Amino acid sequence: MRTFSILLISLLSSITLIAQDITGQWNGVLKVQGTQLRLVFNVTKTDKGVSSTMDSPDQGAKGIPTTTTSFENSILTITIENARIVYVGALGKDNIIVGTFKQAGQSFAMNLSKEVIEKEKLVRPQEPIKPYPYYSEDVTFENSKARINLSGTLTLPKKDGVFPVAILISGSGPKNRDEELLGHKPFLVLSDYLTKNGIAVLRYDDRGTGLSQGDFKTATSADFATDVESAIEYLKTRKEINKKKIGLIGHSEGGLIAPMVASKSKDVAFIVLLAGTGIQGDQILLLQQKLIGKASGVSEEDLQKTELTNRKAFEIVNKSNSMEQLNIDLTNFIKQSLVDNPNAGKPQGMSDDDFVKLQVKQIANPWMQYFIKYNPRPALEKVKCPVLAINGEKDLQVPPKENLEAIKEALAKAGNKKVTIKELPNLNHLFQECKTGSPDEYATIEQTFSPTALTEILKWVQTQTK
C-alpha cells in the first residue's frame, strides 16, 4: 500500500504539472542593490501559443508590449527588444516560476508568482505635497503636424500675472510628465522648485504615454522635437506667459532635442541642457557601454569584445539607407558574430534565431537608427540664444568631458557668447549626489535632484528672464 500511495501521488503530481496554466498575471520583484522594483507579466493565450505585456507599477508603466513570449517544457521566455530585456524561468509544481531577469548584459534572479506584491515604501523627501503654494492646471495642446493631442501640467507662480516659462523635455524612453523612473519624479521636483521661485513650467506626457496620444514606438527625436514646437505654440496663446521669455530645459535626449528646436525657432529665449549630448549617438553608446560595464565589474577583455561588435554594428547602421536592408545586413552580421563567439550572452533556453532577431530589433528600429546616426553639432552651431549646459561629474550615460567639450566647441562656432558650461562634482546622470554614478544606484538614492543643480539652473534662468 505504501508503494502504491507513493506512485499515485507521483502520478497526480505529474498530471498537476502538465495541467498548470501559464496564463494570468505573474508578479515578481527585481532586487538591485537593496532596492525593489515590482514587475508584472500579463500572459494570455493566442492561436499560436501565448503572448504577454509587462507592467512596471513602481515606474508608472502599464501594458508595455513584449517582443516574444514562449512557454515550452515548463520554460517561460519573454523578451522586450527595445529595453534589451530577457526573462527566462521554469514553472514548478508549487506554481512558482524560478527564473532570471536580464537587461543590457546584467542578470538578476527573479521569481514569479500569482500573488500580488505590495509596493515598497520609498523615501523621496524632495517630492512636493499638495496643496501646492502656486497655481497648477492640467492642460491639453495639439501637435497639428502629427495630428495628436498631448497632455500635461502648467504651473504658474500665481493664477494671475505674466511669467517667464520653461518647457521640460524628458530623456529617452516613454516618460510621463514627471519624467518618472525608479521611484523618482525629477520633473515634478524641478517644476515645483522653479515655480516656487517665479518661473512658470510646462511639463507633459511623452506621446503615446500617460494621457498623451500618438505612437511612441515609431517616433524619433525629430518627431519629439515637433511636440516641443507644439508646446511653444500653445504657450503663446496663454495670457499668463511672457511670449518673449519662453525657454526649454531638456534632460539627456531632451538636451539633444532642445537645440534642434532652438536652432530653427526665434520663439526660444534660452535653453538648458541637463546631461545633453554633444557627440554623435554611436559614440555616446560606445562610451556608455564601456563606463557602465566597467562600473558593473565587467572584465576589460569582455568590454573590448563588446565594443568591437558594437562598432561594427553601428557602422552597418551608419551606412544603411533602408530599414529593410538594415535588417538583412544586421541579421547576417549577428549570425556570424554568434558563430565566432557562441557565448555572446545568449540566454538559456533561447534559440539562436530568436537571439539574433532580438539583437536586430534592438538596433533596427526608427528611434535607435536615428539616434545612432544623429550628430548634434550642426544644430548646436545654429543656436544663438543663451545656453546653460551642465553635467554630473559621475555621469556614466552621457560622459561630461566628451560632451561638454563638444557642446562648447559647437556653440563657439555659432558665435554664441551667451554660454555657461559646468561640470557639477559628485553628481550622476539624474543629477543625484552619488557614490559611483552607476545606474544601479539611481533607485537606492533618496535624493531625486541635487539642490546644487537646482540652484544652478534657477539662478541662470532668472538671469536670462529679468
CSV table of C-alpha atoms in Angstrom, one decimal:
chain,number,residue,atom,x,y,z
A,1,MET,CA,0.0,0.0,0.0
A,2,ARG,CA,2.8,2.4,0.8
A,3,THR,CA,4.4,1.9,-2.6
A,4,PHE,CA,1.0,2.3,-4.3
A,5,SER,CA,0.4,5.6,-2.4
A,6,ILE,CA,3.8,7.0,-3.5
A,7,LEU,CA,3.2,6.1,-7.1
A,8,LEU,CA,-0.3,7.5,-7.0
A,9,ILE,CA,1.0,10.8,-5.5
A,10,SER,CA,3.7,11.0,-8.1
A,11,LEU,CA,1.2,10.4,-10.9
A,12,LEU,CA,-1.1,13.0,-9.6
A,13,SER,CA,1.8,15.5,-9.3
A,14,SER,CA,2.7,14.9,-12.9
A,15,ILE,CA,-0.8,15.5,-14.0
A,16,THR,CA,-1.0,18.7,-12.0
A,17,LEU,CA,2.3,19.9,-13.5
A,18,ILE,CA,1.1,19.2,-17.1
A,19,ALA,CA,-2.2,20.9,-16.3
A,20,GLN,CA,-0.7,24.1,-14.9
A,21,ASP,CA,-1.8,27.2,-16.8
A,22,ILE,CA,0.8,29.8,-17.6
A,23,THR,CA,-1.9,32.4,-18.4
A,24,GLY,CA,-2.7,35.2,-16.0
A,25,GLN,CA,-0.8,37.8,-14.0
A,26,TRP,CA,2.7,36.8,-12.8
A,27,ASN,CA,4.2,39.1,-10.2
A,28,GLY,CA,7.9,39.5,-9.3
A,29,VAL,CA,10.3,41.8,-7.6
A,30,LEU,CA,13.6,42.8,-9.2
A,31,LYS,CA,16.1,43.4,-6.4
A,32,VAL,CA,19.0,45.7,-7.4
A,33,GLN,CA,21.5,46.8,-4.7
A,34,GLY,CA,18.9,46.8,-2.0
A,35,THR,CA,16.1,48.4,-4.0
A,36,GLN,CA,12.9,46.6,-5.0
A,37,LEU,CA,11.2,47.2,-8.4
A,38,ARG,CA,7.9,45.3,-8.9
A,39,LEU,CA,7.4,43.8,-12.4
A,40,VAL,CA,4.3,42.1,-13.7
A,41,PHE,CA,4.0,39.9,-16.8
A,42,ASN,CA,0.4,39.5,-18.1
A,43,VAL,CA,0.3,36.3,-20.1
A,44,THR,CA,-2.6,35.4,-22.4
A,45,LYS,CA,-3.3,32.6,-24.9
A,46,THR,CA,-3.3,33.1,-28.6
A,47,ASP,CA,-3.9,30.9,-31.7
A,48,LYS,CA,-0.1,30.4,-32.0
A,49,GLY,CA,0.6,29.9,-28.3
A,50,VAL,CA,0.9,32.7,-25.8
A,51,SER,CA,1.6,36.5,-25.7
A,52,SER,CA,2.3,38.9,-22.9
A,53,THR,CA,2.6,42.5,-21.8
A,54,MET,CA,4.7,43.9,-18.9
A,55,ASP,CA,3.8,46.3,-16.2
A,56,SER,CA,6.2,48.2,-14.0
A,57,PRO,CA,4.0,49.7,-11.3
A,58,ASP,CA,6.7,51.5,-9.5
A,59,GLN,CA,7.7,53.3,-12.7
A,60,GLY,CA,4.1,54.1,-13.6
A,61,ALA,CA,4.2,52.0,-16.7
A,62,LYS,CA,1.5,49.6,-17.8
A,63,GLY,CA,0.9,47.4,-20.8
A,64,ILE,CA,4.4,47.5,-22.2
A,65,PRO,CA,4.4,45.4,-25.3
A,66,THR,CA,6.8,42.4,-25.3
A,67,THR,CA,8.6,41.2,-28.4
A,68,THR,CA,8.4,37.4,-28.0
A,69,THR,CA,6.7,35.1,-25.5
A,70,SER,CA,7.0,31.3,-25.4
A,71,PHE,CA,6.2,28.6,-22.9
A,72,GLU,CA,7.6,25.2,-23.8
A,73,ASN,CA,8.6,22.3,-21.5
A,74,SER,CA,7.6,24.4,-18.5
A,75,ILE,CA,10.1,27.2,-19.5
A,76,LEU,CA,8.7,30.7,-19.9
A,77,THR,CA,10.8,33.0,-22.1
A,78,ILE,CA,9.8,36.7,-22.6
A,79,THR,CA,11.8,39.3,-24.5
A,80,ILE,CA,11.5,43.1,-24.9
A,81,GLU,CA,13.9,44.2,-27.6
A,82,ASN,CA,13.9,48.0,-27.1
A,83,ALA,CA,14.7,47.7,-23.5
A,84,ARG,CA,17.2,44.8,-24.0
A,85,ILE,CA,15.2,42.6,-21.6
A,86,VAL,CA,15.1,38.9,-21.5
A,87,TYR,CA,13.3,36.8,-18.8
A,88,VAL,CA,13.7,33.0,-18.6
A,89,GLY,CA,12.0,31.0,-15.9
A,90,ALA,CA,10.9,27.4,-15.1
A,91,LEU,CA,7.4,26.8,-13.8
A,92,GLY,CA,7.5,24.4,-10.8
A,93,LYS,CA,4.9,22.3,-9.1
A,94,ASP,CA,4.3,24.9,-6.5
A,95,ASN,CA,3.1,27.4,-9.2
A,96,ILE,CA,6.2,29.4,-8.7
A,97,ILE,CA,8.4,30.4,-11.7
A,98,VAL,CA,12.0,30.4,-10.8
A,99,GLY,CA,14.0,32.5,-13.2
A,100,THR,CA,16.5,35.1,-14.3
A,101,PHE,CA,15.8,38.7,-15.5
A,102,LYS,CA,18.5,40.0,-17.9
A,103,GLN,CA,18.9,43.5,-19.1
A,104,ALA,CA,21.8,45.1,-21.0
A,105,GLY,CA,24.2,42.3,-20.1
A,106,GLN,CA,23.3,42.2,-16.4
A,107,SER,CA,21.5,39.3,-14.7
A,108,PHE,CA,19.3,39.2,-11.7
A,109,ALA,CA,17.4,36.4,-10.0
A,110,MET,CA,13.7,37.0,-10.1
A,111,ASN,CA,10.9,34.5,-9.3
A,112,LEU,CA,7.3,35.0,-10.3
A,113,SER,CA,4.1,34.0,-8.6
A,114,LYS,CA,0.3,34.8,-8.9
A,115,GLU,CA,0.4,36.5,-5.5
A,116,VAL,CA,0.1,40.3,-5.8
A,117,ILE,CA,3.1,42.1,-4.3
A,118,GLU,CA,2.6,45.3,-2.3
A,119,LYS,CA,4.6,48.4,-3.2
A,120,GLU,CA,7.8,49.0,-1.2
A,121,LYS,CA,7.6,52.3,0.6
A,122,LEU,CA,10.3,54.6,-0.8
A,123,VAL,CA,11.6,57.7,0.9
A,124,ARG,CA,11.6,60.6,-1.5
A,125,PRO,CA,11.9,63.7,0.7
A,126,GLN,CA,12.0,66.2,-2.1
A,127,GLU,CA,8.6,65.3,-3.7
A,128,PRO,CA,6.2,68.2,-3.1
A,129,ILE,CA,3.0,67.5,-1.2
A,130,LYS,CA,-0.4,69.1,-2.2
A,131,PRO,CA,-1.8,71.6,-1.9
A,132,TYR,CA,1.0,73.4,-3.7
A,133,PRO,CA,1.7,77.1,-2.9
A,134,TYR,CA,1.1,78.0,-6.6
A,135,TYR,CA,-1.4,77.6,-9.4
A,136,SER,CA,-1.4,74.2,-11.2
A,137,GLU,CA,-3.5,73.4,-14.2
A,138,ASP,CA,-3.8,70.2,-16.3
A,139,VAL,CA,-3.7,71.2,-20.0
A,140,THR,CA,-4.0,69.7,-23.4
A,141,PHE,CA,-2.4,71.0,-26.6
A,142,GLU,CA,-2.3,69.9,-30.2
A,143,ASN,CA,0.6,68.8,-32.4
A,144,SER,CA,-1.2,69.5,-35.7
A,145,LYS,CA,1.7,68.1,-37.7
A,146,ALA,CA,1.4,64.7,-36.0
A,147,ARG,CA,-2.4,65.0,-35.6
A,148,ILE,CA,-2.2,64.2,-31.9
A,149,ASN,CA,-3.1,65.8,-28.6
A,150,LEU,CA,-0.5,66.0,-25.8
A,151,SER,CA,-1.5,66.2,-22.1
A,152,GLY,CA,0.5,67.9,-19.4
A,153,THR,CA,0.6,70.3,-16.4
A,154,LEU,CA,1.2,74.0,-16.5
A,155,THR,CA,2.3,75.5,-13.1
A,156,LEU,CA,2.2,79.3,-12.6
A,157,PRO,CA,3.7,81.2,-9.6
A,158,LYS,CA,0.2,82.8,-9.3
A,159,LYS,CA,-3.0,82.3,-11.1
A,160,ASP,CA,-2.9,85.9,-12.3
A,161,GLY,CA,0.1,87.6,-13.8
A,162,VAL,CA,2.6,87.3,-16.7
A,163,PHE,CA,5.5,85.0,-16.2
A,164,PRO,CA,8.6,83.6,-18.0
A,165,VAL,CA,8.2,79.9,-18.7
A,166,ALA,CA,10.3,76.8,-19.1
A,167,ILE,CA,9.2,73.7,-21.1
A,168,LEU,CA,10.6,70.5,-19.7
A,169,ILE,CA,11.8,67.9,-22.3
A,170,SER,CA,12.3,64.3,-21.0
A,171,GLY,CA,15.1,61.8,-21.6
A,172,SER,CA,14.9,58.7,-23.7
A,173,GLY,CA,12.2,56.1,-23.3
A,174,PRO,CA,8.4,56.7,-22.7
A,175,LYS,CA,8.2,59.1,-19.7
A,176,ASN,CA,5.2,60.8,-18.1
A,177,ARG,CA,5.1,64.5,-17.3
A,178,ASP,CA,7.1,63.9,-14.1
A,179,GLU,CA,9.8,62.0,-16.0
A,180,GLU,CA,9.1,59.2,-13.5
A,181,LEU,CA,11.6,56.4,-13.2
A,182,LEU,CA,12.8,54.1,-10.5
A,183,GLY,CA,10.6,55.7,-7.9
A,184,HIS,CA,11.8,59.2,-8.7
A,185,LYS,CA,9.9,62.1,-10.3
A,186,PRO,CA,12.7,64.5,-11.3
A,187,PHE,CA,10.5,66.9,-13.4
A,188,LEU,CA,8.0,67.2,-10.5
A,189,VAL,CA,10.8,68.3,-8.2
A,190,LEU,CA,12.3,70.6,-10.8
A,191,SER,CA,9.0,72.2,-11.8
A,192,ASP,CA,8.0,72.7,-8.1
A,193,TYR,CA,11.3,74.4,-7.4
A,194,LEU,CA,11.2,76.7,-10.4
A,195,THR,CA,7.5,77.6,-10.0
A,196,LYS,CA,8.0,78.5,-6.3
A,197,ASN,CA,10.7,80.9,-7.4
A,198,GLY,CA,8.8,82.8,-10.1
A,199,ILE,CA,9.2,80.6,-13.2
A,200,ALA,CA,6.2,79.0,-14.9
A,201,VAL,CA,6.7,75.5,-16.1
A,202,LEU,CA,5.0,73.3,-18.7
A,203,ARG,CA,5.7,69.5,-18.4
A,204,TYR,CA,3.8,66.9,-20.4
A,205,ASP,CA,3.5,63.2,-21.0
A,206,ASP,CA,5.5,61.9,-24.0
A,207,ARG,CA,3.4,61.0,-27.0
A,208,GLY,CA,1.8,57.6,-26.5
A,209,THR,CA,2.4,57.8,-22.8
A,210,GLY,CA,0.1,58.7,-19.9
A,211,LEU,CA,-2.7,60.8,-21.3
A,212,SER,CA,-1.0,61.9,-24.5
A,213,GLN,CA,-2.0,60.5,-27.9
A,214,GLY,CA,0.4,59.1,-30.5
A,215,ASP,CA,2.7,56.2,-31.1
A,216,PHE,CA,5.9,56.3,-29.1
A,217,LYS,CA,7.4,53.2,-30.7
A,218,THR,CA,7.6,54.7,-34.2
A,219,ALA,CA,8.8,58.1,-33.2
A,220,THR,CA,12.3,59.6,-33.4
A,221,SER,CA,14.0,62.6,-31.7
A,222,ALA,CA,12.9,64.7,-34.7
A,223,ASP,CA,9.3,63.7,-34.0
A,224,PHE,CA,9.6,64.6,-30.4
A,225,ALA,CA,11.0,68.0,-31.4
A,226,THR,CA,7.7,68.7,-33.1
A,227,ASP,CA,6.0,68.0,-29.8
A,228,VAL,CA,8.1,70.7,-28.2
A,229,GLU,CA,7.3,73.1,-31.0
A,230,SER,CA,3.6,72.5,-30.4
A,231,ALA,CA,4.1,73.2,-26.7
A,232,ILE,CA,5.7,76.6,-27.6
A,233,GLU,CA,2.7,77.4,-29.9
A,234,TYR,CA,0.3,76.6,-27.1
A,235,LEU,CA,2.1,78.7,-24.5
A,236,LYS,CA,2.0,81.7,-27.0
A,237,THR,CA,-1.8,81.5,-26.6
A,238,ARG,CA,-1.7,81.9,-22.8
A,239,LYS,CA,-2.2,85.4,-21.4
A,240,GLU,CA,-0.2,84.4,-18.3
A,241,ILE,CA,3.0,83.7,-20.3
A,242,ASN,CA,5.6,86.3,-21.4
A,243,LYS,CA,6.0,85.3,-25.0
A,244,LYS,CA,9.5,86.7,-25.2
A,245,LYS,CA,10.7,84.6,-22.3
A,246,ILE,CA,9.9,81.0,-23.4
A,247,GLY,CA,12.7,78.6,-22.6
A,248,LEU,CA,13.5,74.9,-23.0
A,249,ILE,CA,15.0,72.6,-20.3
A,250,GLY,CA,15.9,69.2,-21.7
A,251,HIS,CA,17.4,66.2,-19.9
A,252,SER,CA,19.5,63.6,-21.7
A,253,GLU,CA,17.7,63.1,-25.0
A,254,GLY,CA,15.7,66.2,-24.2
A,255,GLY,CA,19.1,68.0,-24.1
A,256,LEU,CA,19.6,66.8,-27.7
A,257,ILE,CA,16.1,67.9,-28.7
A,258,ALA,CA,16.2,71.5,-27.2
A,259,PRO,CA,19.0,72.7,-29.7
A,260,MET,CA,17.1,71.1,-32.6
A,261,VAL,CA,14.1,73.3,-31.8
A,262,ALA,CA,16.1,76.4,-30.7
A,263,SER,CA,18.2,76.3,-33.9
A,264,LYS,CA,15.0,76.9,-36.0
A,265,SER,CA,12.8,78.9,-33.7
A,266,LYS,CA,13.0,82.6,-32.8
A,267,ASP,CA,10.5,82.0,-30.1
A,268,VAL,CA,13.0,80.2,-27.9
A,269,ALA,CA,14.6,82.7,-25.4
A,270,PHE,CA,17.0,80.3,-23.7
A,271,ILE,CA,17.9,76.6,-23.4
A,272,VAL,CA,19.2,74.5,-20.5
A,273,LEU,CA,20.9,71.2,-21.4
A,274,LEU,CA,20.9,68.8,-18.5
A,275,ALA,CA,23.3,66.0,-19.5
A,276,GLY,CA,22.7,66.9,-23.1
A,277,THR,CA,24.7,65.3,-25.9
A,278,GLY,CA,27.4,66.9,-27.9
A,279,ILE,CA,28.7,64.0,-29.9
A,280,GLN,CA,27.1,61.5,-32.3
A,281,GLY,CA,24.8,58.8,-30.9
A,282,ASP,CA,27.0,55.9,-31.8
A,283,GLN,CA,29.9,57.4,-29.9
A,284,ILE,CA,27.6,58.1,-26.9
A,285,LEU,CA,26.5,54.4,-26.8
A,286,LEU,CA,30.1,53.1,-27.1
A,287,LEU,CA,31.2,55.3,-24.2
A,288,GLN,CA,28.2,54.5,-22.1
A,289,GLN,CA,28.6,50.7,-22.6
A,290,LYS,CA,32.3,50.9,-21.6
A,291,LEU,CA,31.8,53.1,-18.5
A,292,ILE,CA,28.7,51.3,-17.1
A,293,GLY,CA,30.3,47.9,-17.9
A,294,LYS,CA,33.4,48.8,-16.0
A,295,ALA,CA,31.4,50.1,-13.0
A,296,SER,CA,29.5,46.8,-13.1
A,297,GLY,CA,32.7,44.7,-12.9
A,298,VAL,CA,32.8,43.5,-16.5
A,299,SER,CA,36.3,42.4,-17.5
A,300,GLU,CA,38.4,44.5,-19.8
A,301,GLU,CA,38.6,41.6,-22.3
A,302,ASP,CA,34.8,41.3,-22.4
A,303,LEU,CA,34.4,45.1,-22.7
A,304,GLN,CA,36.8,45.2,-25.7
A,305,LYS,CA,34.9,42.3,-27.4
A,306,THR,CA,31.5,44.1,-26.9
A,307,GLU,CA,32.9,47.4,-28.2
A,308,LEU,CA,34.3,45.7,-31.3
A,309,THR,CA,31.0,44.1,-32.1
A,310,ASN,CA,29.0,47.2,-31.4
A,311,ARG,CA,31.3,49.4,-33.6
A,312,LYS,CA,30.8,47.0,-36.5
A,313,ALA,CA,27.0,47.0,-35.9
A,314,PHE,CA,26.9,50.8,-35.8
A,315,GLU,CA,29.0,51.0,-39.0
A,316,ILE,CA,26.3,49.0,-40.7
A,317,VAL,CA,23.6,51.4,-39.3
A,318,ASN,CA,25.5,54.5,-40.5
A,319,LYS,CA,25.8,53.1,-44.0
A,320,SER,CA,22.2,52.0,-44.2
A,321,ASN,CA,19.6,53.8,-46.3
A,322,SER,CA,16.6,51.5,-45.8
A,323,MET,CA,15.2,49.7,-42.8
A,324,GLU,CA,14.6,46.5,-44.9
A,325,GLN,CA,18.3,46.3,-45.9
A,326,LEU,CA,19.4,47.2,-42.4
A,327,ASN,CA,17.5,44.2,-41.1
A,328,ILE,CA,19.2,41.9,-43.6
A,329,ASP,CA,22.7,43.2,-43.0
A,330,LEU,CA,22.4,43.2,-39.2
A,331,THR,CA,20.9,39.7,-39.2
A,332,ASN,CA,23.9,38.3,-41.3
A,333,PHE,CA,26.4,40.2,-39.1
A,334,ILE,CA,25.0,39.0,-35.8
A,335,LYS,CA,24.6,35.4,-37.0
A,336,GLN,CA,28.3,35.4,-37.9
A,337,SER,CA,29.2,37.0,-34.6
A,338,LEU,CA,27.3,34.2,-32.8
A,339,VAL,CA,29.3,31.6,-34.7
A,340,ASP,CA,32.5,33.3,-33.8
A,341,ASN,CA,31.5,33.8,-30.2
A,342,PRO,CA,28.9,31.2,-29.1
A,343,ASN,CA,28.9,32.6,-25.5
A,344,ALA,CA,27.9,36.1,-26.5
A,345,GLY,CA,25.3,36.5,-23.8
A,346,LYS,CA,22.6,34.3,-25.3
A,347,PRO,CA,20.0,33.5,-22.6
A,348,GLN,CA,19.5,29.9,-21.6
A,349,GLY,CA,16.5,28.4,-23.4
A,350,MET,CA,16.6,30.9,-26.3
A,351,SER,CA,17.3,29.6,-29.8
A,352,ASP,CA,20.0,31.2,-32.0
A,353,ASP,CA,17.3,32.5,-34.4
A,354,ASP,CA,15.3,34.2,-31.6
A,355,PHE,CA,18.5,35.7,-30.1
A,356,VAL,CA,19.5,37.1,-33.5
A,357,LYS,CA,16.0,38.6,-34.0
A,358,LEU,CA,16.2,40.2,-30.6
A,359,GLN,CA,19.5,41.8,-31.2
A,360,VAL,CA,18.5,43.1,-34.6
A,361,LYS,CA,15.3,44.6,-33.3
A,362,GLN,CA,17.2,46.4,-30.6
A,363,ILE,CA,19.1,48.3,-33.3
A,364,ALA,CA,16.8,48.2,-36.4
A,365,ASN,CA,14.0,50.4,-35.1
A,366,PRO,CA,13.3,54.1,-36.0
A,367,TRP,CA,14.4,55.7,-32.7
A,368,MET,CA,17.7,53.8,-32.4
A,369,GLN,CA,18.6,54.1,-36.1
A,370,TYR,CA,18.0,57.9,-35.9
A,371,PHE,CA,19.9,58.3,-32.6
A,372,ILE,CA,23.0,56.3,-33.8
A,373,LYS,CA,23.3,58.5,-36.9
A,374,TYR,CA,22.4,61.8,-35.3
A,375,ASN,CA,25.2,64.3,-34.7
A,376,PRO,CA,24.0,67.2,-32.5
A,377,ARG,CA,26.8,69.6,-33.6
A,378,PRO,CA,25.1,71.1,-36.7
A,379,ALA,CA,22.1,72.1,-34.7
A,380,LEU,CA,24.2,73.5,-31.8
A,381,GLU,CA,26.2,75.5,-34.4
A,382,LYS,CA,23.0,77.4,-35.2
A,383,VAL,CA,21.9,78.2,-31.7
A,384,LYS,CA,22.0,81.9,-31.0
A,385,CYS,CA,20.0,82.1,-27.7
A,386,PRO,CA,21.6,81.8,-24.2
A,387,VAL,CA,22.7,78.3,-23.3
A,388,LEU,CA,23.4,76.6,-20.0
A,389,ALA,CA,24.9,73.1,-20.3
A,390,ILE,CA,25.6,71.2,-17.1
A,391,ASN,CA,26.6,67.6,-16.5
A,392,GLY,CA,27.3,65.5,-13.4
A,393,GLU,CA,30.9,64.6,-12.9
A,394,LYS,CA,30.0,60.9,-12.4
A,395,ASP,CA,27.5,60.7,-15.3
A,396,LEU,CA,28.2,57.3,-17.0
A,397,GLN,CA,25.4,57.6,-19.5
A,398,VAL,CA,26.3,60.9,-21.1
A,399,PRO,CA,30.0,61.3,-20.1
A,400,PRO,CA,30.7,65.0,-19.2
A,401,LYS,CA,34.2,65.5,-20.5
A,402,GLU,CA,33.5,64.5,-24.1
A,403,ASN,CA,30.0,66.0,-24.4
A,404,LEU,CA,30.5,69.4,-22.6
A,405,GLU,CA,33.7,70.0,-24.7
A,406,ALA,CA,31.8,69.2,-27.9
A,407,ILE,CA,28.9,71.5,-26.9
A,408,LYS,CA,31.3,74.3,-26.1
A,409,GLU,CA,33.1,74.0,-29.4
A,410,ALA,CA,29.9,73.9,-31.4
A,411,LEU,CA,28.4,76.9,-29.7
A,412,ALA,CA,31.7,78.8,-30.2
A,413,LYS,CA,31.5,78.1,-33.9
A,414,ALA,CA,28.0,79.5,-33.8
A,415,GLY,CA,29.5,82.7,-32.4
A,416,ASN,CA,27.3,82.3,-29.3
A,417,LYS,CA,28.9,84.2,-26.4
A,418,LYS,CA,26.0,83.7,-24.0
A,419,VAL,CA,27.1,80.3,-22.9
A,420,THR,CA,27.6,78.8,-19.5
A,421,ILE,CA,29.1,75.3,-19.2
A,422,LYS,CA,29.6,73.5,-15.9
A,423,GLU,CA,30.5,70.0,-14.6
A,424,LEU,CA,29.0,69.5,-11.2
A,425,PRO,CA,31.0,67.4,-8.8
A,426,ASN,CA,29.8,64.1,-7.4
A,427,LEU,CA,26.5,64.0,-9.5
A,428,ASN,CA,25.2,61.2,-11.7
A,429,HIS,CA,23.1,61.3,-14.9
A,430,LEU,CA,20.0,62.1,-12.9
A,431,PHE,CA,21.8,64.9,-11.0
A,432,GLN,CA,21.8,63.0,-7.7
A,433,GLU,CA,24.6,63.0,-5.3
A,434,CYS,CA,26.1,59.5,-5.7
A,435,LYS,CA,29.0,57.1,-5.0
A,436,THR,CA,29.9,55.6,-8.4
A,437,GLY,CA,27.4,57.1,-10.9
A,438,SER,CA,26.2,53.6,-11.9
A,439,PRO,CA,22.5,53.4,-12.9
A,440,ASP,CA,22.2,50.6,-10.3
A,441,GLU,CA,22.4,53.4,-7.7
A,442,TYR,CA,19.5,55.6,-9.0
A,443,ALA,CA,16.7,53.9,-7.1
A,444,THR,CA,18.7,53.4,-3.9
A,445,ILE,CA,19.4,57.2,-3.5
A,446,GLU,CA,16.7,59.1,-1.5
A,447,GLN,CA,17.6,62.3,-3.2
A,448,THR,CA,15.8,63.0,-6.5
A,449,PHE,CA,17.6,66.1,-7.7
A,450,SER,CA,20.7,67.7,-6.1
A,451,PRO,CA,20.0,71.1,-4.5
A,452,THR,CA,23.2,72.3,-6.0
A,453,ALA,CA,22.0,71.5,-9.5
A,454,LEU,CA,18.6,73.1,-8.8
A,455,THR,CA,20.2,76.3,-7.6
A,456,GLU,CA,22.5,76.5,-10.7
A,457,ILE,CA,19.5,76.1,-13.0
A,458,LEU,CA,17.3,78.6,-11.2
A,459,LYS,CA,20.0,81.3,-10.9
A,460,TRP,CA,20.9,81.1,-14.5
A,461,VAL,CA,17.2,81.1,-15.7
A,462,GLN,CA,16.4,84.1,-13.5
A,463,THR,CA,19.4,86.0,-15.1
A,464,GLN,CA,18.0,85.3,-18.6
A,465,THR,CA,14.4,86.2,-17.7
A,466,LYS,CA,15.0,89.5,-15.8
